[in-house]
Short mmCIF file of C-alpha atoms in Angstrom, two decimals:
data_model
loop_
_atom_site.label_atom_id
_atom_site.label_comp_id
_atom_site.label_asym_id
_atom_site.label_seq_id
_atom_site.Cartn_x
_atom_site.Cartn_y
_atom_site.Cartn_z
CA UNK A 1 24.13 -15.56 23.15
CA UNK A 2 23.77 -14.09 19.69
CA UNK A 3 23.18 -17.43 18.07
CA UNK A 4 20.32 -18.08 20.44
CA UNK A 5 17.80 -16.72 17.86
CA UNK A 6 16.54 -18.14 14.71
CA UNK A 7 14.44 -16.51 12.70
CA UNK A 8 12.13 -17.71 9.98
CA UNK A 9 10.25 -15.85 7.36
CA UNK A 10 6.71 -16.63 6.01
CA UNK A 11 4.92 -14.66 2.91
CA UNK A 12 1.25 -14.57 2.63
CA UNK A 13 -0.77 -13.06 -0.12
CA UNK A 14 -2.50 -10.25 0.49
CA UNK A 15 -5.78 -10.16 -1.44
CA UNK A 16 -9.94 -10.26 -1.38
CA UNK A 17 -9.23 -13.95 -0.50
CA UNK A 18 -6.96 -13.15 2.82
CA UNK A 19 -7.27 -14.73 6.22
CA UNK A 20 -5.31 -14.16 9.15
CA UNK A 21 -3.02 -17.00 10.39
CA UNK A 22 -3.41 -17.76 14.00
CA UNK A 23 -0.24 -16.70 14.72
CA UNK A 24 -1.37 -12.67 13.24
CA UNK A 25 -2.44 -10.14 15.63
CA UNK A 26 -6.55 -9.03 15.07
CA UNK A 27 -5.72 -5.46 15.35
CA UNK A 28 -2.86 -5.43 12.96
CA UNK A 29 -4.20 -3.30 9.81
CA UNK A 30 -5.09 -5.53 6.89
CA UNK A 31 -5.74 -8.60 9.61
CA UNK A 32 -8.67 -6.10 11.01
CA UNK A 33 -10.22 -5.71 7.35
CA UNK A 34 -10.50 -9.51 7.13
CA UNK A 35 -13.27 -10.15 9.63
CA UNK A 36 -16.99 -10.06 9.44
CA UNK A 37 -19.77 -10.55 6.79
CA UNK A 38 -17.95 -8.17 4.42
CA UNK A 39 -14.28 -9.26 4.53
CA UNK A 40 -13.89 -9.58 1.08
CA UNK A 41 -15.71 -6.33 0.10
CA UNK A 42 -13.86 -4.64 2.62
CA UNK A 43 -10.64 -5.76 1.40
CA UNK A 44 -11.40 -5.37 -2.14
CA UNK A 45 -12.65 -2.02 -1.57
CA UNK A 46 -9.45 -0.98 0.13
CA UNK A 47 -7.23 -2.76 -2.88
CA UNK A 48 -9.25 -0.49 -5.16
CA UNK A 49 -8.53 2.61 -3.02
CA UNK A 50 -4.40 1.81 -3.08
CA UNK A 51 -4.10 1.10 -6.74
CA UNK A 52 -6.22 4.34 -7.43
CA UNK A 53 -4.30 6.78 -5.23
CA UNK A 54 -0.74 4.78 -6.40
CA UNK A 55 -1.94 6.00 -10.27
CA UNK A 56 -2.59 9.50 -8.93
CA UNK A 57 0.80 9.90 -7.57
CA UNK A 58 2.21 8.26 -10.76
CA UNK A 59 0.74 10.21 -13.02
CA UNK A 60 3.65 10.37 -15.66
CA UNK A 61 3.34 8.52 -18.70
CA UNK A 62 -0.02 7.14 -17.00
CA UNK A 63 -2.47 9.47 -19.38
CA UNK A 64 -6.06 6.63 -18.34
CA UNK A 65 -4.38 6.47 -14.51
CA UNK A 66 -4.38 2.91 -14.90
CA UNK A 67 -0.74 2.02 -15.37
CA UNK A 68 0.07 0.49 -12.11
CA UNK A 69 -1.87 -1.87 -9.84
CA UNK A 70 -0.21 -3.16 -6.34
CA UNK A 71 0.36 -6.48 -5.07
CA UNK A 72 0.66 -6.60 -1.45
CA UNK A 73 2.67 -9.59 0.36
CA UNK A 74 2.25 -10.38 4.40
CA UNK A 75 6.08 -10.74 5.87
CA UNK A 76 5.23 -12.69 8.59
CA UNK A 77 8.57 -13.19 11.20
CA UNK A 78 9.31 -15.67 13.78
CA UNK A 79 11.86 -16.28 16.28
CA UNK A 80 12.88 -19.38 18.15
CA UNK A 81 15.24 -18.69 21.00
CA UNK A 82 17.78 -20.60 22.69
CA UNK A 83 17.03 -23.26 20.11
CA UNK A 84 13.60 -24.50 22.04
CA UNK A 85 11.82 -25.04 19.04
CA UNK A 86 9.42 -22.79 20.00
CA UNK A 87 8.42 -20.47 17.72
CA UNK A 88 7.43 -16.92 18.71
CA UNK A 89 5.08 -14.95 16.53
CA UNK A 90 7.90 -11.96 16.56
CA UNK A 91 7.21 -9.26 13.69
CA UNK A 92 4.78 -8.50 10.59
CA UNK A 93 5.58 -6.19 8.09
CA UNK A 94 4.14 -5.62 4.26
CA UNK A 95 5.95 -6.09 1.28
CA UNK A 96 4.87 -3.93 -1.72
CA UNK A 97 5.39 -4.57 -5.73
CA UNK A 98 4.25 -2.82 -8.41
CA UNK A 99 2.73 -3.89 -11.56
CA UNK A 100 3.35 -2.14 -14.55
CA UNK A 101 0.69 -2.84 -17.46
CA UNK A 102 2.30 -0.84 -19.67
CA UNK A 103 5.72 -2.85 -19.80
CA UNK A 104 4.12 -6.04 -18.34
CA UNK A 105 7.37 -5.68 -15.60
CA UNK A 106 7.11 -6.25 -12.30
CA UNK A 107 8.70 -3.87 -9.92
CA UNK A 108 10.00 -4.55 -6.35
CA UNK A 109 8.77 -1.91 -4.04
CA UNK A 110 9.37 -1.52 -0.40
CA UNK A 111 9.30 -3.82 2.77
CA UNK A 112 8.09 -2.54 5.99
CA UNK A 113 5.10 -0.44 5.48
CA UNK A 114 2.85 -1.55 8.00
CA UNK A 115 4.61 -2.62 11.36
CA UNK A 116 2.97 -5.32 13.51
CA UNK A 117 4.41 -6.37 16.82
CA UNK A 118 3.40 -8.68 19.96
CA UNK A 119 6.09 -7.24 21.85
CA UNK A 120 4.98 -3.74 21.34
CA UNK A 121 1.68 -4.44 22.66
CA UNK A 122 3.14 -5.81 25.64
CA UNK A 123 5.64 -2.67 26.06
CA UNK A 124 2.68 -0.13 25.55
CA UNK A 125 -0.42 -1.90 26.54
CA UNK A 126 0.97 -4.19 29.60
CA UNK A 127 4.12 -2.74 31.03
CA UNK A 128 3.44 1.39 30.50
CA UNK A 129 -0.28 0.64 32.00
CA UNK A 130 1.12 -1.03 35.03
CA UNK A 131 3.70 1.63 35.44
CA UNK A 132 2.26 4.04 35.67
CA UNK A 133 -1.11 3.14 37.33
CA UNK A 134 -0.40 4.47 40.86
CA UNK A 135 1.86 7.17 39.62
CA UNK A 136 0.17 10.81 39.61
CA UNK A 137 2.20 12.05 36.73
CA UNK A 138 3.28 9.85 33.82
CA UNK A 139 6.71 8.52 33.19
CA UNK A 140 8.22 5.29 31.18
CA UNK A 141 9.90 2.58 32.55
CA UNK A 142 14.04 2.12 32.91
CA UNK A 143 14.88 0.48 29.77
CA UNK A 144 11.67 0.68 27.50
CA UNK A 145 11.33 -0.57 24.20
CA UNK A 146 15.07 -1.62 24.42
CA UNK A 147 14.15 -5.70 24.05
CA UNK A 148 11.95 -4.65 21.13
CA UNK A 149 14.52 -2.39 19.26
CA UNK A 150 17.17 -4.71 19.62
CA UNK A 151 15.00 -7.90 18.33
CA UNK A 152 14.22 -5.25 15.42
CA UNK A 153 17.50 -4.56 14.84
CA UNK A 154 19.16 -7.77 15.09
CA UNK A 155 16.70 -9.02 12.21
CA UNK A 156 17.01 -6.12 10.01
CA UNK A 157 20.91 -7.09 9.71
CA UNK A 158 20.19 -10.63 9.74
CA UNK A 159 21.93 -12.86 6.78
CA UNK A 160 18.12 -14.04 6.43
CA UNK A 161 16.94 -10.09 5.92
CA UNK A 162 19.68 -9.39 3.27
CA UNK A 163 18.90 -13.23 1.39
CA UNK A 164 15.31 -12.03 0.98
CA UNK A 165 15.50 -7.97 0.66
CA UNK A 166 17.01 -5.69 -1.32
CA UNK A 167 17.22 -2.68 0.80
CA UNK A 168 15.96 -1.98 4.55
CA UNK A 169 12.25 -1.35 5.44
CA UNK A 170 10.56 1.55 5.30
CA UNK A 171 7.67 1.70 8.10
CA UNK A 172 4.82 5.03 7.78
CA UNK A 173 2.69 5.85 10.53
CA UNK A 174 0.21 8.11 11.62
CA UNK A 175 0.92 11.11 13.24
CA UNK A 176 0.70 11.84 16.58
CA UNK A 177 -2.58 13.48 17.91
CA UNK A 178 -0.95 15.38 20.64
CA UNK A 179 2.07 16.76 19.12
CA UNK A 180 1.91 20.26 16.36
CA UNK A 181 3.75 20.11 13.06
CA UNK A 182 4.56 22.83 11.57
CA UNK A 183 5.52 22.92 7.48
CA UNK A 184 8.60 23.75 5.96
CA UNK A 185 9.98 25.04 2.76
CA UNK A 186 11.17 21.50 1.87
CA UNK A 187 9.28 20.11 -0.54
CA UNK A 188 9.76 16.31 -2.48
CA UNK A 189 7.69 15.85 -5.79
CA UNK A 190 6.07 12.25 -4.23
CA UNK A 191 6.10 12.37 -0.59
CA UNK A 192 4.98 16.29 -0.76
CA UNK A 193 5.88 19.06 1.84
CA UNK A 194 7.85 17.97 4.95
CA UNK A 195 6.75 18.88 8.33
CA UNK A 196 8.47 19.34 11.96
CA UNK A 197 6.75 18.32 15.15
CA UNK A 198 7.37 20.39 18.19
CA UNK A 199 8.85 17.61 20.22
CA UNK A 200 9.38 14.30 19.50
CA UNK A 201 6.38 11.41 20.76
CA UNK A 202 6.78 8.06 22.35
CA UNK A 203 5.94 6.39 19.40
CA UNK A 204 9.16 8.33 17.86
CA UNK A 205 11.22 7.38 21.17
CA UNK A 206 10.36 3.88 20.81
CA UNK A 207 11.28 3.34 17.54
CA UNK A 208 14.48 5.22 17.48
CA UNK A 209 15.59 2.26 19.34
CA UNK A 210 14.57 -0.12 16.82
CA UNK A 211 17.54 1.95 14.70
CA UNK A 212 15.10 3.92 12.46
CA UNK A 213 15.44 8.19 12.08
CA UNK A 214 11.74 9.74 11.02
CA UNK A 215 10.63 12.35 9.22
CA UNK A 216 7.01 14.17 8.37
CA UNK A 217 5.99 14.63 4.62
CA UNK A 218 2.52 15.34 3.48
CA UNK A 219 2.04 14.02 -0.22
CA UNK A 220 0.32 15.77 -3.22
CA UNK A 221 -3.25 15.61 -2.75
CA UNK A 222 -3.02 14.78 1.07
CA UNK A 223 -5.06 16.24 3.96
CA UNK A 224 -2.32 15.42 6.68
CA UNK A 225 1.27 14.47 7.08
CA UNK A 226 2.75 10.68 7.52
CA UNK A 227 4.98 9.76 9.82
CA UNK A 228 7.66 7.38 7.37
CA UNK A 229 10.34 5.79 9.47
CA UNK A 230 13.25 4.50 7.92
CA UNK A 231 17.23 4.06 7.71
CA UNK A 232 19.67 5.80 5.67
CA UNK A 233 18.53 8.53 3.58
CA UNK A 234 14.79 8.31 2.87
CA UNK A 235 14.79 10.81 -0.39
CA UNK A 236 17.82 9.60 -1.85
CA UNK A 237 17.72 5.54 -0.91
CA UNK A 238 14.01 5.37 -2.92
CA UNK A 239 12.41 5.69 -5.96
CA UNK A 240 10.17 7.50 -6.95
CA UNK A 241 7.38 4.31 -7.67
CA UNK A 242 9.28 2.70 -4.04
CA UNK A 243 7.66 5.29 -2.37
CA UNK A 244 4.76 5.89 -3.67
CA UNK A 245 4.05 2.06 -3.17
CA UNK A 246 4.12 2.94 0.55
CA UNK A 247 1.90 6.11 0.68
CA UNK A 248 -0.69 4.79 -1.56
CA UNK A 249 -1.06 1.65 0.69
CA UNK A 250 -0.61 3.25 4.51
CA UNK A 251 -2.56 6.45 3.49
CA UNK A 252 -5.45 3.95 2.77
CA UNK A 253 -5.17 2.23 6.05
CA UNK A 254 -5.21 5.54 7.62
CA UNK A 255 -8.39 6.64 5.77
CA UNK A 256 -10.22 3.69 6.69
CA UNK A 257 -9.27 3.59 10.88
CA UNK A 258 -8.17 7.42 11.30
CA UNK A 259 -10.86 9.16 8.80
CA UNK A 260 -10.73 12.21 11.21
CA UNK A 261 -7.19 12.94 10.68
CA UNK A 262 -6.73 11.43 6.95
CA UNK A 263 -10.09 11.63 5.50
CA UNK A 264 -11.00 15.26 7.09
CA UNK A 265 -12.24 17.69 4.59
CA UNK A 266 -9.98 20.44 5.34
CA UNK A 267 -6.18 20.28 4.47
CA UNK A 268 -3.46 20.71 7.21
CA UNK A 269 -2.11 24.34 7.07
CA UNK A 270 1.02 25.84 8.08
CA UNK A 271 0.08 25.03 11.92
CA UNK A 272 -1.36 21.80 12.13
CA UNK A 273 -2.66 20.00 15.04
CA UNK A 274 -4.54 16.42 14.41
CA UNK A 275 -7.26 15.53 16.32
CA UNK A 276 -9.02 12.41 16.46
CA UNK A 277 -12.39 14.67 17.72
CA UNK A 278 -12.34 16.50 14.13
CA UNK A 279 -16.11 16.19 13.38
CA UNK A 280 -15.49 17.93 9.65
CA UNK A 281 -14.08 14.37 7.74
CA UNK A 282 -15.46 11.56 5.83
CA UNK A 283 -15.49 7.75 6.20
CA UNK A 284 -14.90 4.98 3.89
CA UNK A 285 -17.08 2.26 3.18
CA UNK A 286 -15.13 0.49 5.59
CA UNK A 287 -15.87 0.64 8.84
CA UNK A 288 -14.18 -1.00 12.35
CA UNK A 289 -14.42 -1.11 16.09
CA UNK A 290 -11.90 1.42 17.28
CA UNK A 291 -12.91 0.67 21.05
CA UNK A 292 -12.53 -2.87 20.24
CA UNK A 293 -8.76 -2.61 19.06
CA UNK A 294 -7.74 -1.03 21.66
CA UNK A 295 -9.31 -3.42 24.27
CA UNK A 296 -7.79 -6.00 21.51
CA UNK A 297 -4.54 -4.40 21.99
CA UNK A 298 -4.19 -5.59 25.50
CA UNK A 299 -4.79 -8.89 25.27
CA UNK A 300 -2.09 -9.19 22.56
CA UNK A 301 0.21 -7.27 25.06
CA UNK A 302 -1.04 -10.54 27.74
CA UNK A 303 -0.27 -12.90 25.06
CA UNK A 304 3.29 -11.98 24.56
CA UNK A 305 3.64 -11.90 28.01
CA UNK A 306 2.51 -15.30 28.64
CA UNK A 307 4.09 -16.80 25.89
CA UNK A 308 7.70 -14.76 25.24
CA UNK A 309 8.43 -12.72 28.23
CA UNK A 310 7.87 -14.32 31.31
CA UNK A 311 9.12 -17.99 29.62
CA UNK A 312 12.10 -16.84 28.00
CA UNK A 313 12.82 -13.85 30.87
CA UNK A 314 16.47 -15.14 31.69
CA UNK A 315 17.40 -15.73 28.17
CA UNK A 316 16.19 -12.68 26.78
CA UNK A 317 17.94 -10.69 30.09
CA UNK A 318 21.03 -12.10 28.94
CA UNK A 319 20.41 -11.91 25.04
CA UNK A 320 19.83 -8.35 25.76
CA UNK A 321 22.77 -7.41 27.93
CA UNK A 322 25.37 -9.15 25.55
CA UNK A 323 23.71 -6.78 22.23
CA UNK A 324 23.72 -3.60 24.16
CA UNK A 325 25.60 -1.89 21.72
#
């Protein structure tokens, strides 16, 4: 059954002039800038915002911070299964480069970055509701998150994945708002002081099986930690300029849709616990629906359902049971 799946890559600009495909999910991070009146401030605003903090960070040799400006590609992946020539909106991810103005080279930076996913929807917004809806105290279902992770996987060491990228994705998230992290004494000169949660979160659960290890690092001039999710050896498998391609463009996301965690006016101490009730932060000049994601986020979960899960059940059952390794 391993042959079954087909996957095929499409790259979209991301710019002031961006619109989402059909095939993109509305709550996915730079899809939700692109709506309204003021899609094109909004997304020029927040272009601004990455290019600014990714000079800040790379502030070597960079005397005007104006060295570097990034250019941001959409990785959009499909899948058709069992050869139905069906294509299934699978995974989007964003591909970073790096402009240098003083060599007038272009540098490859990192894949991954932000992680989109029908499938996750489904797991977290469709099947974890329904679980546990008559259940007094909350539990996950047998075998979460293990169609997902193995889908993930099974790309990531693709022939197609190695054609097109030089090394494996990097994903950053936020971090969880009902977990502490405490900080360390470990300290990187880009991605900053590392922190330790006090357990691990679903989120971390759930992608550990997709095959990726986390860790916590707050960067220089931060108010909170990132969550960066990843393969290998994070410090050591990355420049300098990789990574700072990644934590000037999530970090902005973050400002914009969490402001209360990454745009609060008080740094994260020793002890920190984020809150998305922090009253004490400032927002952007971008501003979106929070309620209306969410609400969004379900019907994305229904979609993939509709269209991938109940369709394809057997095939995936069996796709599935012959990759359990």
């Amino acid at each position: 059954m391993s042959n079954d799946f087909t996957f095929t890559i499409g790259r979209t600009r991301f710019d002031e002039t961006y619109c989402p495909s059909d095939n993109t999910r509305i709550t996915t991070n730079f899809a939700n800038l692109a709506r309204g009146e003021k899609r094109e401030e909004n997304l020029r605003n927040a272009l601004r915002m990455m290019d600014s903090r990714f000079n800040t960070l790379a502030h070597w040799d960079n005397p005007n911070g104006d060295r570097y400006s990034l250019e941001l590609e959409i990785i959009s992946v499909s899948t058709d299964i069992a050869g139905s020539g069906q294509s299934f909106p699978t995974i989007e991810i964003l591909k970073t480069d790096i402009a240098d103005h003083k060599t007038n080279e272009r540098i490859e930076g990192i894949v991954g970055n932000n992680f989109s996913s029908y499938v996750r929807d489904y797991d977290f917004s469709v099947l974890l509701l329904e679980h546990n809806k008559d259940l007094t105290q909350f539990s996950i279902p047998d075998n979460f998150g293990d169609l997902h992770g193995k889908l993930f996987k099974y790309f990531v060491n693709s022939d197609l994945f190695a054609q097109q990228f030089h090394k494996r994705p990097v994903i950053c998230l936020s971090v969880s708002d009902s977990k502490i992290y405490r900080r360390t004494e470990n300290q990187h000169p880009v991605l900053g002081y590392e922190y330790e949660p006090n357990e691990p979160s679903l989120t971390e659960q759930y992608f550990m099986k997709m095959g990726l290890e986390v860790r916590y690092f707050m960067p220089p001039h931060s108010v909170a930690p990132l969550a960066f999710y990843f393969f290998g050896d994070l410090l050591n498998d990355y420049s300098n300029l990789e990574l700072i391609s990644t934590i000037s463009t999530m970090e902005i996301f973050q400002k914009i849709y969490r402001p209360e965690i990454y745009n609060a006016n008080a740094v994260a101490g020793q002890c920190y616990r984020p809150s998305l009730k922090h009253q004490d932060h400032s927002v952007t000049q971008i501003v979106y629906d929070r309620e209306e994601r969410s609400s969004l986020a379900i019907e994305q979960g229904r979609f993939a359902e509709a269209h991938f899960i109940k369709p394809f059940r057997t095939v995936l059952e069996q796709w599935s049971a012959a990759n359990s390794q």
